[in-house]
Amino acid sequence: MQMKSVILRESGLPKPYASSRPLSVETVDLAPPGNLEVLVKIKAAGVCHSDLSAINGDRPRPLPVALGHEASGIVEEIGPGVDTVKVGDHVVMSFLPICGHCDYCAGGRASLCEPGYRANAAGTLLNGSKHIRLRGYDINHHSGVSAFSEYAVVSAHSVVKITKDVDVTMAALFGCAVMTGVGAVVNTCGVKPGQSVAVIGLGGVGLSAVLGAVASGASEIIAIDLMPEKLELAKALGATRTFLATTPDVIGEVKEATRGGVDYAIEMAGSSKAFETAYGITRRGGTTATAGLANVNTKFEISPLPLVGEERVIKGSYMGSCVPSRDVPRYIDLFLKGRLPVERLLSSTGPLEEINEAFDRLDRGEVIRHLLVP
């Protein structure tokens, strides 16, 4: 079949993207689903900093690539061997296909799935196949999803069936922002009621972490960002204190306000400065976690002495340390019960044709989450 899809051919083009046009909407050929694969009609796809990192070159991807990884849709066709979903099911995409049988999956750490990681790095689906072609040439898949398209053929291991009680368009936010942000709080850090949490970087993922901290019963929730309007939104979502990241002694001010620092400081900005702030405001015996995707060449230096003398912990969090088939339905259930007001993260919607302008707005910090609606 033929469909419209957003293609990135060259990364690192100058800003604004509305002028340099790194992304183009092309009519491509999409092969039908094969063994253990499904065809999904995309209902919405989120514009995320993970996509931006491919566009600006921070995280190189095999090119050309059909972008998009945070999405929801409706199953239109299933290939042989698929028994987890059926035609008509509503689904949320997982941007890492979960094989279910490697050492990491068997050990409950699906976010580290080794076959899934290799497939994503190679620009293929989980079984190594490619289904998108443009004028006779293969186009790489992005995170096994390629959601900035009208349709997607994905591995059955890349979709999670969800209840039809939730709006299928809104459900796209659970595919990355909510899964990563809430998961970082609940899974990676294991925040307990009464503990203190700081979130540095208030995009869609960071504000989802704020929501996760509220839902977890954190007694103190610190929000830090460069933009005052994002701090206001964080406060409306439940943050107890907010600080501008540009404050000359933001680390000192946070430590004073929290009597020595927070139990968990979670960096979501993808910068060494933000991680330095997170590490600096973590109390003795506390945990500094990062889910920010920094440039591959970014470095951060610390002395190992505090790790020993203060029993400090540094943790990475990928995909919120989630098991998507377990956690996405749980988070949607919390949303339906009013405990995760995810709708507050949605800034705007628009067509595929406005993709370059949408990433300019994201890069300038003007939106939390913009959804493309093919």
Short mmCIF file of C-alpha atoms in Angstrom, two decimals:
data_model
loop_
_atom_site.label_atom_id
_atom_site.label_comp_id
_atom_site.label_asym_id
_atom_site.label_seq_id
_atom_site.Cartn_x
_atom_site.Cartn_y
_atom_site.Cartn_z
CA MET A 1 0.00 0.00 0.00
CA GLN A 2 0.99 3.64 -0.35
CA MET A 3 0.89 6.21 2.43
CA LYS A 4 2.29 9.53 3.59
CA SER A 5 5.35 9.39 5.86
CA VAL A 6 7.81 11.92 7.28
CA ILE A 7 11.36 11.21 6.08
CA LEU A 8 14.64 12.54 7.50
CA ARG A 9 17.49 12.33 4.98
CA GLU A 10 20.12 14.56 6.60
CA SER A 11 20.69 15.49 10.24
CA GLY A 12 22.36 18.59 11.63
CA LEU A 13 20.77 21.13 9.28
CA PRO A 14 20.60 24.70 10.64
CA LYS A 15 17.68 26.14 12.56
CA PRO A 16 14.95 27.18 12.07
CA TYR A 17 13.75 23.95 10.54
CA ALA A 18 10.88 25.77 8.89
CA SER A 19 13.57 27.19 6.58
CA SER A 20 16.12 24.35 6.27
CA ARG A 21 13.35 21.71 5.94
CA PRO A 22 15.16 18.58 7.22
CA LEU A 23 11.87 16.69 7.21
CA SER A 24 9.73 16.03 4.17
CA VAL A 25 6.34 14.38 3.80
CA GLU A 26 6.71 11.72 1.11
CA THR A 27 4.43 9.13 -0.48
CA VAL A 28 6.08 5.79 0.29
CA ASP A 29 5.33 2.13 -0.23
CA LEU A 30 4.51 0.08 2.86
CA ALA A 31 4.79 -3.70 2.69
CA PRO A 32 2.09 -5.77 4.44
CA PRO A 33 2.71 -7.30 7.88
CA GLY A 34 4.68 -10.53 7.95
CA ASN A 35 5.05 -13.16 10.64
CA LEU A 36 4.39 -11.73 14.14
CA GLU A 37 3.77 -8.24 12.72
CA VAL A 38 0.77 -5.93 12.67
CA LEU A 39 -0.49 -3.05 10.53
CA VAL A 40 -1.63 -0.07 12.60
CA LYS A 41 -3.56 2.99 11.46
CA ILE A 42 -1.79 5.83 13.28
CA LYS A 43 -4.23 8.07 15.15
CA ALA A 44 -1.68 10.37 16.82
CA ALA A 45 2.09 10.70 17.19
CA GLY A 46 3.92 12.91 19.68
CA VAL A 47 6.66 15.37 18.73
CA CYS A 48 9.40 14.52 21.23
CA HIS A 49 12.98 15.54 22.03
CA SER A 50 14.10 12.01 21.17
CA ASP A 51 13.05 12.70 17.58
CA LEU A 52 14.70 16.12 17.78
CA SER A 53 17.97 14.48 18.82
CA ALA A 54 17.95 12.55 15.54
CA ILE A 55 17.20 15.71 13.55
CA ASN A 56 19.93 17.83 15.17
CA GLY A 57 22.50 15.02 15.17
CA ASP A 58 22.81 14.52 18.94
CA ARG A 59 21.90 10.85 18.52
CA PRO A 60 22.87 9.63 15.06
CA ARG A 61 20.43 7.29 13.32
CA PRO A 62 20.81 5.29 10.11
CA LEU A 63 19.51 7.52 7.32
CA PRO A 64 17.18 7.97 5.55
CA VAL A 65 14.70 7.23 8.31
CA ALA A 66 10.95 7.50 8.77
CA LEU A 67 10.76 9.29 12.13
CA GLY A 68 8.34 9.04 15.05
CA HIS A 69 8.28 6.79 18.11
CA GLU A 70 5.51 7.97 20.49
CA ALA A 71 2.17 6.93 19.06
CA SER A 72 -1.24 5.32 19.32
CA GLY A 73 -3.48 3.75 16.73
CA ILE A 74 -5.94 1.05 15.70
CA VAL A 75 -4.93 -2.40 14.45
CA GLU A 76 -6.04 -2.85 10.83
CA GLU A 77 -4.36 -6.15 9.92
CA ILE A 78 -2.40 -8.88 11.69
CA GLY A 79 0.24 -11.18 10.27
CA PRO A 80 0.67 -14.90 10.88
CA GLY A 81 1.30 -15.94 14.48
CA VAL A 82 -0.12 -12.82 16.14
CA ASP A 83 -2.39 -13.66 19.08
CA THR A 84 -1.85 -10.68 21.40
CA VAL A 85 -4.02 -8.23 19.44
CA LYS A 86 -6.80 -8.42 16.86
CA VAL A 87 -8.20 -6.16 14.17
CA GLY A 88 -9.97 -3.18 15.73
CA ASP A 89 -7.93 -3.14 18.95
CA HIS A 90 -6.63 0.20 20.19
CA VAL A 91 -2.90 0.14 20.88
CA VAL A 92 -0.04 2.25 22.20
CA MET A 93 3.38 1.80 20.63
CA SER A 94 6.46 0.76 22.56
CA PHE A 95 9.57 2.46 21.14
CA LEU A 96 11.63 -0.57 22.10
CA PRO A 97 10.31 -3.91 20.85
CA ILE A 98 10.34 -6.38 23.73
CA CYS A 99 11.46 -9.86 22.65
CA GLY A 100 10.39 -11.45 25.95
CA HIS A 101 13.08 -14.11 26.09
CA CYS A 102 16.56 -12.52 26.27
CA ASP A 103 18.36 -12.41 29.63
CA TYR A 104 17.14 -8.87 30.34
CA CYS A 105 13.51 -9.61 29.50
CA ALA A 106 13.59 -12.84 31.49
CA GLY A 107 15.02 -10.92 34.43
CA GLY A 108 12.20 -8.35 34.39
CA ARG A 109 14.26 -5.57 32.78
CA ALA A 110 12.46 -5.34 29.45
CA SER A 111 13.69 -1.78 28.84
CA LEU A 112 17.15 -3.28 28.24
CA CYS A 113 15.96 -5.89 25.72
CA GLU A 114 19.07 -6.79 23.72
CA PRO A 115 17.43 -7.90 20.44
CA GLY A 116 15.19 -4.84 20.57
CA TYR A 117 18.17 -2.54 21.07
CA ARG A 118 20.04 -4.09 18.14
CA ALA A 119 17.04 -3.77 15.85
CA ASN A 120 16.51 -0.11 16.77
CA ALA A 121 20.19 0.67 16.18
CA ALA A 122 20.03 -0.98 12.75
CA GLY A 123 16.81 0.79 11.74
CA THR A 124 14.84 -2.45 11.35
CA LEU A 125 11.90 -4.18 13.00
CA LEU A 126 12.60 -6.81 15.63
CA ASN A 127 13.03 -9.59 13.05
CA GLY A 128 15.48 -7.53 10.98
CA SER A 129 13.00 -6.61 8.24
CA LYS A 130 12.29 -3.22 6.65
CA HIS A 131 8.85 -2.43 5.29
CA ILE A 132 9.10 1.14 3.97
CA ARG A 133 10.41 1.92 0.48
CA LEU A 134 10.69 5.19 -1.42
CA ARG A 135 11.28 5.10 -5.16
CA GLY A 136 12.70 1.59 -4.86
CA TYR A 137 15.04 2.27 -1.90
CA ASP A 138 14.68 1.01 1.67
CA ILE A 139 13.83 3.56 4.37
CA ASN A 140 14.98 2.84 7.91
CA HIS A 141 12.50 2.45 10.75
CA HIS A 142 12.76 4.70 13.80
CA SER A 143 12.60 2.78 17.09
CA GLY A 144 10.67 0.04 15.34
CA VAL A 145 7.68 2.38 15.00
CA SER A 146 8.11 5.21 12.40
CA ALA A 147 4.95 6.85 13.67
CA PHE A 148 5.00 10.13 11.71
CA SER A 149 3.03 8.30 9.06
CA GLU A 150 -0.52 7.41 8.16
CA TYR A 151 0.15 3.73 8.88
CA ALA A 152 2.88 1.62 10.45
CA VAL A 153 3.85 -2.02 10.17
CA VAL A 154 5.45 -2.99 13.46
CA SER A 155 6.43 -6.07 15.41
CA ALA A 156 3.62 -7.45 17.55
CA HIS A 157 6.12 -6.93 20.38
CA SER A 158 5.99 -3.16 19.74
CA VAL A 159 2.30 -2.67 20.56
CA VAL A 160 0.36 -2.73 23.81
CA LYS A 161 -3.40 -3.26 23.72
CA ILE A 162 -5.28 -0.60 25.67
CA THR A 163 -8.85 -0.07 26.81
CA LYS A 164 -11.20 1.77 24.48
CA ASP A 165 -12.34 3.85 27.46
CA VAL A 166 -9.41 6.23 26.85
CA ASP A 167 -9.38 8.56 23.84
CA VAL A 168 -7.08 6.87 21.34
CA THR A 169 -5.50 10.19 20.32
CA MET A 170 -4.64 11.16 23.90
CA ALA A 171 -3.27 7.66 24.45
CA ALA A 172 -0.22 8.49 22.30
CA LEU A 173 1.26 10.38 25.25
CA PHE A 174 1.59 7.11 27.16
CA GLY A 175 3.99 5.73 24.54
CA CYS A 176 6.95 7.84 25.67
CA ALA A 177 6.29 10.92 27.82
CA VAL A 178 4.22 9.16 30.46
CA MET A 179 5.94 5.80 30.27
CA THR A 180 9.39 7.37 30.61
CA GLY A 181 8.57 10.10 33.13
CA VAL A 182 6.23 8.25 35.47
CA GLY A 183 8.33 5.10 35.10
CA ALA A 184 11.50 6.93 36.16
CA VAL A 185 9.79 7.82 39.44
CA VAL A 186 7.93 4.56 40.06
CA ASN A 187 10.28 1.94 38.61
CA THR A 188 13.79 3.36 38.40
CA CYS A 189 13.71 5.25 41.68
CA GLY A 190 10.94 3.44 43.54
CA VAL A 191 9.76 6.62 45.24
CA LYS A 192 7.76 5.96 48.41
CA PRO A 193 5.17 8.13 50.16
CA GLY A 194 6.79 10.88 52.21
CA GLN A 195 10.05 10.99 50.25
CA SER A 196 11.35 14.02 48.36
CA VAL A 197 11.83 14.28 44.60
CA ALA A 198 13.33 16.88 42.29
CA VAL A 199 12.81 16.98 38.52
CA ILE A 200 15.23 18.99 36.39
CA GLY A 201 13.91 19.70 32.87
CA LEU A 202 10.18 20.13 32.40
CA GLY A 203 9.32 18.89 28.95
CA GLY A 204 6.70 16.21 28.43
CA VAL A 205 8.83 13.58 30.15
CA GLY A 206 9.85 15.83 33.05
CA LEU A 207 6.30 16.98 33.75
CA SER A 208 5.17 13.35 33.57
CA ALA A 209 7.74 12.66 36.29
CA VAL A 210 6.15 15.42 38.37
CA LEU A 211 2.79 13.68 37.92
CA GLY A 212 4.41 10.39 38.89
CA ALA A 213 5.86 11.93 42.05
CA VAL A 214 2.45 13.28 43.02
CA ALA A 215 0.81 9.89 42.40
CA SER A 216 3.54 8.19 44.45
CA GLY A 217 2.82 10.37 47.47
CA ALA A 218 6.09 12.32 47.54
CA SER A 219 5.95 14.94 50.28
CA GLU A 220 8.30 17.42 48.58
CA ILE A 221 8.39 17.82 44.80
CA ILE A 222 10.95 20.28 43.44
CA ALA A 223 10.67 21.41 39.81
CA ILE A 224 13.59 23.13 38.03
CA ASP A 225 13.63 24.56 34.51
CA LEU A 226 14.92 27.44 32.40
CA MET A 227 11.44 28.73 31.57
CA PRO A 228 9.14 30.38 34.15
CA GLU A 229 5.96 29.28 32.35
CA LYS A 230 6.97 25.63 32.68
CA LEU A 231 7.54 26.16 36.39
CA GLU A 232 4.01 27.54 36.67
CA LEU A 233 2.61 24.45 34.96
CA ALA A 234 4.67 22.18 37.22
CA LYS A 235 3.22 23.95 40.25
CA ALA A 236 -0.29 23.50 38.87
CA LEU A 237 0.44 19.78 38.43
CA GLY A 238 1.55 19.37 42.05
CA ALA A 239 5.13 20.59 42.45
CA THR A 240 5.59 22.03 45.96
CA ARG A 241 8.52 24.33 45.09
CA THR A 242 9.96 25.64 41.84
CA PHE A 243 13.35 27.11 40.96
CA LEU A 244 14.73 28.76 37.85
CA ALA A 245 17.70 26.80 36.55
CA THR A 246 19.48 30.10 35.79
CA THR A 247 19.51 31.14 39.46
CA PRO A 248 23.23 31.70 40.30
CA ASP A 249 23.19 29.35 43.32
CA VAL A 250 20.24 27.12 42.49
CA ILE A 251 21.95 24.12 44.12
CA GLY A 252 22.47 26.00 47.36
CA GLU A 253 18.94 27.34 47.39
CA VAL A 254 17.40 23.92 46.84
CA LYS A 255 19.57 22.31 49.52
CA GLU A 256 18.61 25.03 51.98
CA ALA A 257 14.90 24.66 51.16
CA THR A 258 15.06 20.88 51.54
CA ARG A 259 17.34 20.69 54.59
CA GLY A 260 20.29 19.17 52.74
CA GLY A 261 18.84 17.97 49.45
CA VAL A 262 16.27 15.54 48.06
CA ASP A 263 16.03 11.78 48.25
CA TYR A 264 15.74 11.51 44.46
CA ALA A 265 16.88 14.02 41.84
CA ILE A 266 15.84 13.10 38.29
CA GLU A 267 17.52 14.84 35.34
CA MET A 268 15.31 15.10 32.24
CA ALA A 269 16.98 17.89 30.24
CA GLY A 270 19.76 15.93 28.53
CA SER A 271 22.59 18.29 29.46
CA SER A 272 25.66 18.06 31.66
CA LYS A 273 24.66 21.27 33.47
CA ALA A 274 21.28 19.81 34.35
CA PHE A 275 22.91 16.60 35.59
CA GLU A 276 25.37 18.64 37.65
CA THR A 277 22.42 20.37 39.27
CA ALA A 278 20.66 17.07 39.92
CA TYR A 279 23.76 15.57 41.49
CA GLY A 280 24.37 18.68 43.56
CA ILE A 281 20.91 18.72 45.13
CA THR A 282 20.84 15.00 46.01
CA ARG A 283 21.13 14.44 49.75
CA ARG A 284 23.59 12.08 51.42
CA GLY A 285 22.41 8.52 50.80
CA GLY A 286 20.19 9.71 47.97
CA THR A 287 19.84 8.79 44.31
CA THR A 288 20.55 10.86 41.21
CA ALA A 289 18.79 9.45 38.14
CA THR A 290 18.87 10.56 34.53
CA ALA A 291 16.53 9.89 31.65
CA GLY A 292 17.80 12.85 29.62
CA LEU A 293 19.27 11.95 26.24
CA ALA A 294 22.38 14.10 26.00
CA ASN A 295 24.67 14.41 22.99
CA VAL A 296 26.80 11.29 22.67
CA ASN A 297 29.96 13.36 23.36
CA THR A 298 28.64 14.99 26.55
CA LYS A 299 30.77 14.24 29.63
CA PHE A 300 30.25 14.69 33.35
CA GLU A 301 33.05 14.36 35.89
CA ILE A 302 32.63 13.53 39.56
CA SER A 303 34.87 12.46 42.39
CA PRO A 304 34.18 8.88 43.49
CA LEU A 305 34.73 9.89 47.13
CA PRO A 306 31.14 11.08 47.78
CA LEU A 307 29.81 7.87 46.26
CA VAL A 308 31.56 6.03 49.06
CA GLY A 309 31.49 8.46 51.95
CA GLU A 310 27.90 9.55 51.36
CA GLU A 311 26.62 6.25 49.93
CA ARG A 312 25.34 8.05 46.87
CA VAL A 313 23.67 6.27 43.93
CA ILE A 314 23.66 7.26 40.24
CA LYS A 315 21.15 5.51 37.99
CA GLY A 316 20.17 5.63 34.35
CA SER A 317 16.54 5.28 33.36
CA TYR A 318 15.59 4.16 29.85
CA MET A 319 11.92 3.95 28.93
CA GLY A 320 11.18 4.50 32.60
CA SER A 321 12.56 1.03 33.38
CA CYS A 322 9.11 -0.11 32.21
CA VAL A 323 7.65 -3.37 31.08
CA PRO A 324 5.26 -1.74 28.55
CA SER A 325 2.62 -4.48 28.57
CA ARG A 326 2.44 -4.16 32.35
CA ASP A 327 2.91 -0.45 32.94
CA VAL A 328 1.07 1.30 30.09
CA PRO A 329 -2.33 -0.18 31.10
CA ARG A 330 -1.59 0.70 34.74
CA TYR A 331 -0.81 4.31 33.93
CA ILE A 332 -3.88 4.60 31.71
CA ASP A 333 -5.99 3.24 34.57
CA LEU A 334 -4.56 5.94 36.87
CA PHE A 335 -5.37 8.53 34.20
CA LEU A 336 -8.96 7.33 33.92
CA LYS A 337 -9.27 7.57 37.71
CA GLY A 338 -8.01 11.17 37.68
CA ARG A 339 -4.69 10.43 39.38
CA LEU A 340 -2.51 11.18 36.34
CA PRO A 341 -3.95 14.28 34.59
CA VAL A 342 -1.97 13.62 31.42
CA GLU A 343 -4.28 15.81 29.35
CA ARG A 344 -2.53 18.84 30.89
CA LEU A 345 0.60 17.96 28.91
CA LEU A 346 -1.07 18.32 25.50
CA SER A 347 -0.25 21.70 23.98
CA SER A 348 -1.58 21.38 20.44
CA THR A 349 -2.29 19.12 17.47
CA GLY A 350 -1.62 19.44 13.75
CA PRO A 351 -1.10 17.64 10.44
CA LEU A 352 2.03 15.88 9.19
CA GLU A 353 2.69 18.73 6.78
CA GLU A 354 3.51 21.08 9.70
CA ILE A 355 6.25 18.80 11.03
CA ASN A 356 9.23 21.17 10.61
CA GLU A 357 7.41 24.04 12.28
CA ALA A 358 6.34 21.71 15.10
CA PHE A 359 9.96 20.83 15.87
CA ASP A 360 10.92 24.51 15.86
CA ARG A 361 8.28 25.12 18.51
CA LEU A 362 9.50 22.15 20.54
CA ASP A 363 13.11 23.31 20.28
CA ARG A 364 12.15 26.79 21.50
CA GLY A 365 10.27 25.33 24.45
CA GLU A 366 6.91 26.62 23.26
CA VAL A 367 5.08 23.29 23.58
CA ILE A 368 5.06 20.44 26.07
CA ARG A 369 3.57 17.87 23.70
CA HIS A 370 2.37 18.51 20.16
CA LEU A 371 0.52 15.62 18.55
CA LEU A 372 0.63 14.99 14.82
CA VAL A 373 -2.72 13.67 13.64
CA PRO A 374 -2.29 12.07 10.18
#
